[in-house]
Coordinates of C-alpha atoms in Angstrom, one line a residue:
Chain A
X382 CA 0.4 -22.6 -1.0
X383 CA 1.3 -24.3 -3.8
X384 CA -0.4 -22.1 -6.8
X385 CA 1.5 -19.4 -5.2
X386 CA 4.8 -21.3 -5.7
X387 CA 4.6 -22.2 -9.1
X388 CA 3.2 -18.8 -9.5
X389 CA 6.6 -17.6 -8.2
X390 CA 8.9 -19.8 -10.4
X391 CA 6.9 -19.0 -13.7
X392 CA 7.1 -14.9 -13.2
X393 CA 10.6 -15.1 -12.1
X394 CA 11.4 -17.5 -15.1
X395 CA 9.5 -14.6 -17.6
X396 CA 11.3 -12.4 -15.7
X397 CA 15.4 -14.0 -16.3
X398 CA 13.9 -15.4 -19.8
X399 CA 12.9 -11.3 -21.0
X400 CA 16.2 -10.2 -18.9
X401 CA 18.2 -13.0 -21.1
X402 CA 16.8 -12.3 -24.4
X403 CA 17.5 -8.6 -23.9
X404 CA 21.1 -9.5 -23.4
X405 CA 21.2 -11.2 -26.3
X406 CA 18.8 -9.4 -28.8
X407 CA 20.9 -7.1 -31.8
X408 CA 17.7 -4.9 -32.2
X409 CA 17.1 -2.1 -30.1
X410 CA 13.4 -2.6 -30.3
X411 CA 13.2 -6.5 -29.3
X412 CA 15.0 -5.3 -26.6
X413 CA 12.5 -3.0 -25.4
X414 CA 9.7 -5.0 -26.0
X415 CA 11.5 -8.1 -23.9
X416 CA 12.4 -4.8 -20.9
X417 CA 8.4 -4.7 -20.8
X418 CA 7.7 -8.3 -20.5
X419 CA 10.3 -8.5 -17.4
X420 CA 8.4 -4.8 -15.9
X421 CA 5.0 -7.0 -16.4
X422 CA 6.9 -9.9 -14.5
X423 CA 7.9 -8.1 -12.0
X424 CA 4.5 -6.0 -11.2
X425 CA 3.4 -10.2 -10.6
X426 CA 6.2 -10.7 -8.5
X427 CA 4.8 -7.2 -6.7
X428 CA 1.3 -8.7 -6.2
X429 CA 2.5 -12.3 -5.8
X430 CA 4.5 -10.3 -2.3
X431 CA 1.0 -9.1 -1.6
X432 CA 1.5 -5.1 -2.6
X433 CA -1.0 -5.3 -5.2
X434 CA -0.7 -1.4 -5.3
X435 CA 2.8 -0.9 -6.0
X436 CA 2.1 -3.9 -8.6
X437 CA -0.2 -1.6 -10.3
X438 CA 1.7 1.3 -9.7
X439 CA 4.8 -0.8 -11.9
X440 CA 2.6 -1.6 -14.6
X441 CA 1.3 2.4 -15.5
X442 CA 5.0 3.8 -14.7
X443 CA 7.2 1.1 -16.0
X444 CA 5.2 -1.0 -18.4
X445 CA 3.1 2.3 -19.9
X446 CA 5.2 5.2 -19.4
X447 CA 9.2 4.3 -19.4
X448 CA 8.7 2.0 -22.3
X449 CA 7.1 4.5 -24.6
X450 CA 9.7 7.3 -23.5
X451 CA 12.5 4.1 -24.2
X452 CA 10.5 3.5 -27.5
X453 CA 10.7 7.4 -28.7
X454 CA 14.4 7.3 -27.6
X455 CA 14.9 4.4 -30.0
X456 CA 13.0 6.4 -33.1
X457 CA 13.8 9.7 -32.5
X458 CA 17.9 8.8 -32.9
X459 CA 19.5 6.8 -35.7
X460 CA 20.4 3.2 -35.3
X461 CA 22.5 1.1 -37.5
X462 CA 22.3 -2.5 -37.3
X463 CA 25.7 -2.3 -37.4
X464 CA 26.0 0.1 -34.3
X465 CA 23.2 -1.7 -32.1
X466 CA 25.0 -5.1 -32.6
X467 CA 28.3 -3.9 -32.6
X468 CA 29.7 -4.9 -29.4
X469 CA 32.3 -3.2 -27.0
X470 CA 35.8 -5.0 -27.1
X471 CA 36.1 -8.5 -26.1
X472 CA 38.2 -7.7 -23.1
X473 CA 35.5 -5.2 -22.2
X474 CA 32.9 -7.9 -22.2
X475 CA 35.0 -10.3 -20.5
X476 CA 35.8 -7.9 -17.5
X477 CA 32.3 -6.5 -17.5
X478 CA 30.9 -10.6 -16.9
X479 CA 33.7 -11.0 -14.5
X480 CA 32.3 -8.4 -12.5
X481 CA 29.1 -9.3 -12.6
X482 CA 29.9 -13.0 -11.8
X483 CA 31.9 -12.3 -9.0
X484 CA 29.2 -9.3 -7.6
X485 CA 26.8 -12.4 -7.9
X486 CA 28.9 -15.0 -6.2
X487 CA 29.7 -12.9 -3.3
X488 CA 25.6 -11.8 -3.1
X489 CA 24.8 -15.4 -3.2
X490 CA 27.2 -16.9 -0.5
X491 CA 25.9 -13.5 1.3
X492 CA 22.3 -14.3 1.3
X493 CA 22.4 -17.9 1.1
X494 CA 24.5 -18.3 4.8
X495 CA 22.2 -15.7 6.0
X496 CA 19.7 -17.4 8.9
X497 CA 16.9 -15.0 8.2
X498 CA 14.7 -15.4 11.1
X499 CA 12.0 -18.1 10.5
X500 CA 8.8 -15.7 10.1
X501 CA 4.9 -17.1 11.4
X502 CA 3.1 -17.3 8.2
X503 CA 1.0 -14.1 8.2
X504 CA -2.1 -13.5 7.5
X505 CA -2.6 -12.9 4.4
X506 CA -6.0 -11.2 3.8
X507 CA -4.9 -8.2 6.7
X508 CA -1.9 -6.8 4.4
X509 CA -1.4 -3.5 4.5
X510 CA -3.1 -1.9 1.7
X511 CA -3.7 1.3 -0.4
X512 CA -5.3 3.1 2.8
X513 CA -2.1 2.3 5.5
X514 CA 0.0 3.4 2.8
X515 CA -1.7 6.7 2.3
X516 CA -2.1 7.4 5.9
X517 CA 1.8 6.7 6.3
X518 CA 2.6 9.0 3.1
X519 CA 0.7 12.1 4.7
X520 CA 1.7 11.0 8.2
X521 CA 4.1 13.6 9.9
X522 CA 7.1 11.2 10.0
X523 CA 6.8 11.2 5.9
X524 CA 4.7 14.0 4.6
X525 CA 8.0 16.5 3.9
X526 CA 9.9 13.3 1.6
X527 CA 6.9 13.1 0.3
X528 CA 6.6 16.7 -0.9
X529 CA 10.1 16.3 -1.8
X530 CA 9.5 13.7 -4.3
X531 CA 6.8 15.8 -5.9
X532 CA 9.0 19.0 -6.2
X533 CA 11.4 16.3 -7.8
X534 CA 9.3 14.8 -10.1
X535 CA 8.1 18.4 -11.1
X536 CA 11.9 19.7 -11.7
X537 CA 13.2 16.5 -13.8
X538 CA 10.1 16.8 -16.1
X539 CA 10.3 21.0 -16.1
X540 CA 14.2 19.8 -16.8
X541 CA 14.0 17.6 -19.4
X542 CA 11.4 19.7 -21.5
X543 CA 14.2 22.3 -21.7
X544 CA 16.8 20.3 -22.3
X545 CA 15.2 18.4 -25.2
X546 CA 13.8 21.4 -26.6
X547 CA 17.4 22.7 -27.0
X548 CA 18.9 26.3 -27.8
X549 CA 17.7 29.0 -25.8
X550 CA 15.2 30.2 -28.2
X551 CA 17.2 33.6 -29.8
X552 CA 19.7 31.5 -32.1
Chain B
X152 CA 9.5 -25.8 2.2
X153 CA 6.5 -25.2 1.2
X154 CA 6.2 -21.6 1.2
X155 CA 8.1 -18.9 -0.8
X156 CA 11.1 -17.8 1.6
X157 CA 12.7 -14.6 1.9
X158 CA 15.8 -16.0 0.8
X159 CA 14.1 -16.7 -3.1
X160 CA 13.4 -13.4 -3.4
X161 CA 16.6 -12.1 -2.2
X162 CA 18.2 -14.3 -4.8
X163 CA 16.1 -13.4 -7.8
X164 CA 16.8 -9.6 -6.6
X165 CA 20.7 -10.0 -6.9
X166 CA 20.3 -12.0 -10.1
X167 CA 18.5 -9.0 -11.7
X168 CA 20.8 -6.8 -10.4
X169 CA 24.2 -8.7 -11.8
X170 CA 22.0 -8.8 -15.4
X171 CA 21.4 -5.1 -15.7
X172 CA 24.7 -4.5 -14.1
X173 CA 26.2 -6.8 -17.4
X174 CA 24.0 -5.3 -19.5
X175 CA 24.6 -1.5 -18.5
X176 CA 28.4 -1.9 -19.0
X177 CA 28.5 -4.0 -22.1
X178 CA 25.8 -2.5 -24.6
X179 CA 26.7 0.7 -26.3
X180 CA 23.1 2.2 -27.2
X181 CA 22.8 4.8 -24.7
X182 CA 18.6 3.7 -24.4
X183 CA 19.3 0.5 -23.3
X184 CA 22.0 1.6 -20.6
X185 CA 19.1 3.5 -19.5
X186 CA 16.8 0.5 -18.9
X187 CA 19.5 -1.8 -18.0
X188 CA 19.7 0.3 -14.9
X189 CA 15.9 0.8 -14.0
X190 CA 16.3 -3.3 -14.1
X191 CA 19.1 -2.3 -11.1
X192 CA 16.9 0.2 -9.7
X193 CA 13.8 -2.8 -9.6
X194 CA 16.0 -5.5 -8.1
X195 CA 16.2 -3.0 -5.2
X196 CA 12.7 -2.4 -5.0
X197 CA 12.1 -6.3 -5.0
X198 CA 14.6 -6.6 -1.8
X199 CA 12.4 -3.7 0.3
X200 CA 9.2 -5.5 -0.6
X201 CA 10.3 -8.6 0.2
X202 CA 12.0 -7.9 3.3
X203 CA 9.1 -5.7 4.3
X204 CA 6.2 -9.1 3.9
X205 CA 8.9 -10.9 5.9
X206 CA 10.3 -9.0 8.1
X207 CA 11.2 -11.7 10.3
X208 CA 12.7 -9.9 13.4
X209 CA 10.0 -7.3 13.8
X210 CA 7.4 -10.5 13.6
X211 CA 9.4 -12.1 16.4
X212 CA 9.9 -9.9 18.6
X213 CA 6.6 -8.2 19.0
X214 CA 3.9 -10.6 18.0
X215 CA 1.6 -7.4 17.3
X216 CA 0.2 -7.7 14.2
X217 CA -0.5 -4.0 13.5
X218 CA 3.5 -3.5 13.7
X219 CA 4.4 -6.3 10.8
X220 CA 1.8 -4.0 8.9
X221 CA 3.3 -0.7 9.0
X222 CA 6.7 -2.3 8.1
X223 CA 5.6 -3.5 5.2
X224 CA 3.3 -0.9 4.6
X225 CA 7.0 1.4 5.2
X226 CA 8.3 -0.6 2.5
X227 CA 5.7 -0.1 0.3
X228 CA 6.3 3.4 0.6
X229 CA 10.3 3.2 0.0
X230 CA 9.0 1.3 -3.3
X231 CA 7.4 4.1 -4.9
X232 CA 9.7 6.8 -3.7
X233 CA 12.3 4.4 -5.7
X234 CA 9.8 4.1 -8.6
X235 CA 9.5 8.0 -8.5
X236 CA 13.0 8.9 -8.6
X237 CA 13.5 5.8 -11.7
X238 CA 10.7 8.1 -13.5
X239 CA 12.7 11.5 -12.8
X240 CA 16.1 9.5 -14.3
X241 CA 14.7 8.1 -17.2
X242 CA 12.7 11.1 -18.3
X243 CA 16.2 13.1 -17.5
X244 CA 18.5 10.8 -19.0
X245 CA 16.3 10.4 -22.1
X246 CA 16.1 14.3 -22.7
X247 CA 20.0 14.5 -22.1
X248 CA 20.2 11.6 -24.8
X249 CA 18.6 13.7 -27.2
X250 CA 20.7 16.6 -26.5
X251 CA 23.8 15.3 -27.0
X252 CA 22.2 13.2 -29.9
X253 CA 21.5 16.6 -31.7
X254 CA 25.7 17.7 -31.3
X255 CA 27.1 14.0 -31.8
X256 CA 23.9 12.5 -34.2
X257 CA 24.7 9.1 -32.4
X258 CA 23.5 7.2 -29.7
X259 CA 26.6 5.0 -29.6
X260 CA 27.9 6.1 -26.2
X261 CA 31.5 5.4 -27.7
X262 CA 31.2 8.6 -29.0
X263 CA 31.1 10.7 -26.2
X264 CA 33.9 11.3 -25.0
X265 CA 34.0 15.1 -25.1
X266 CA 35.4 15.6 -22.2
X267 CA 38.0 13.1 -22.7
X268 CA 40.2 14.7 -25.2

């Protein structure tokens, strides 16, 4: 019980820390590379909660995939040092951190007076794993969303091939 | 306390969330906008995880064990529809970025304001 606590604190520390020194960074790039360390926090976090699949799952999409396409983003358009670290107007910044602040104050006082139910600790080595998961994804209750996310998945990419590849071809 | 409570995780949710909410209204580069909000998008998938391993009142109400696992197997499942959709917007939002970078040749998002003026 108590490897899995300081596990907990040290991923969500790597997590905040990589979040924070995004905020902060002026490159584009260190910014991307401190995105993938919080994606790799958070795929802990995901097994840490037991869904060792979805952890996985975080680490191909978000770790391997978005943070190449985020990485050809960055060097397929121009970026001044100037532009990167230019920042928005100071009111701008001000009223965006008041907005977060005050979203986070009323999330905490939310959550925090919240008497969540207290819950038996559950086994566990009985977890639902990569086989309930499947069996609930091509169960009748599901198997339509899911087909719905494929179609989805095959429009955006179909989508964005066009739309990158620009002009209609005759021009 | 000696184990990990729902209520840490809730809390480390809505703290990613108000840092990619900051982030995707103060930067300018339309990339990191992007990523700013798959950090929103993950703060959400941490708070159906989370509430999916403890889902307290299904665990108290019917001490069946084989009902706590389809909730959180459920919420495993809400997780990678999330993750799917995050996939569709980034690979959209990316190939939009490129568009408009190819009539603007910036990625300041500043700059578009087309249909402003």
């Amino acid at each position: 019980m108590e490897g899995s606590m300081i596990a907990f604190f040290l991923l969500v520390a790597l997590a905040l820390g990589g979040a924070m020194t995004m905020l902060s960074s002026t490159r584009a790039l260190h910014m991307i590379f401190s995105m993938a360390l919080v994606f790799l926090a958070i795929a802990g976090l995901y097994i840490l909660l037991g869904a060792e699949f979805v952890g996985i799952v975080q680490v191909i999409v978000y770790a391997g995939a978005i943070t190449v396409l985020a990485v050809f983003g960055i060097m397929l358009t121009r970026h001044d040092a100037s532009e990167t670290a230019a920042e928005r107007s100071r009111s701008n910044r001000w009223l965006a951190f008041v907005t977060a602040a005050g979203l986070f104050i009323v999330l905490f006082f939310a959550i925090s007076r919240t008497r969540f139910l207290p819950v038996a600790a559950a086994d566990t080595e009985h977890l639902a794993g990569v086989r309930e998961i499947g069996m609930l994804f091509l169960s009748p209750d599901y198997i339509y969303t899911f087909e719905l996310a494929s179609v989805l998945l095959l429009s955006a990419f179909i989508g964005a091939i066009v739309m990158a590849k620009g002009g209609s071809g005759d021009e | 306390m000696s184990e990990i409570a729902l209520t840490q995780y809730l809390l480390f949710g809505a703290m990613l969330f108000v840092i990619g909410l900051y982030g995707a209204l103060t930067r300018r580069n339309a990339v990191i906008i992007l990523l700013s909000i798959e950090l929103m998008l993950m703060s959400a998938n941490i708070n159906l995880l989370a509430f999916g391993r403890y889902g307290g009142a299904v665990q108290m109400q019917n001490p069946d064990a084989t009902l706590a696992h389809y909730v959180f197997a459920q919420s495993q499942m809400f997780a990678l529809f999330n993750i799917a959709v995050a996939a569709a917007e980034v690979a959209v939002g990316l190939a939009i970025l490129i568009a408009i970078y190819r009539l603007k040749e910036t990625a300041n998002v500043d700059a578009y304001d087309t249909l402003r003026r």
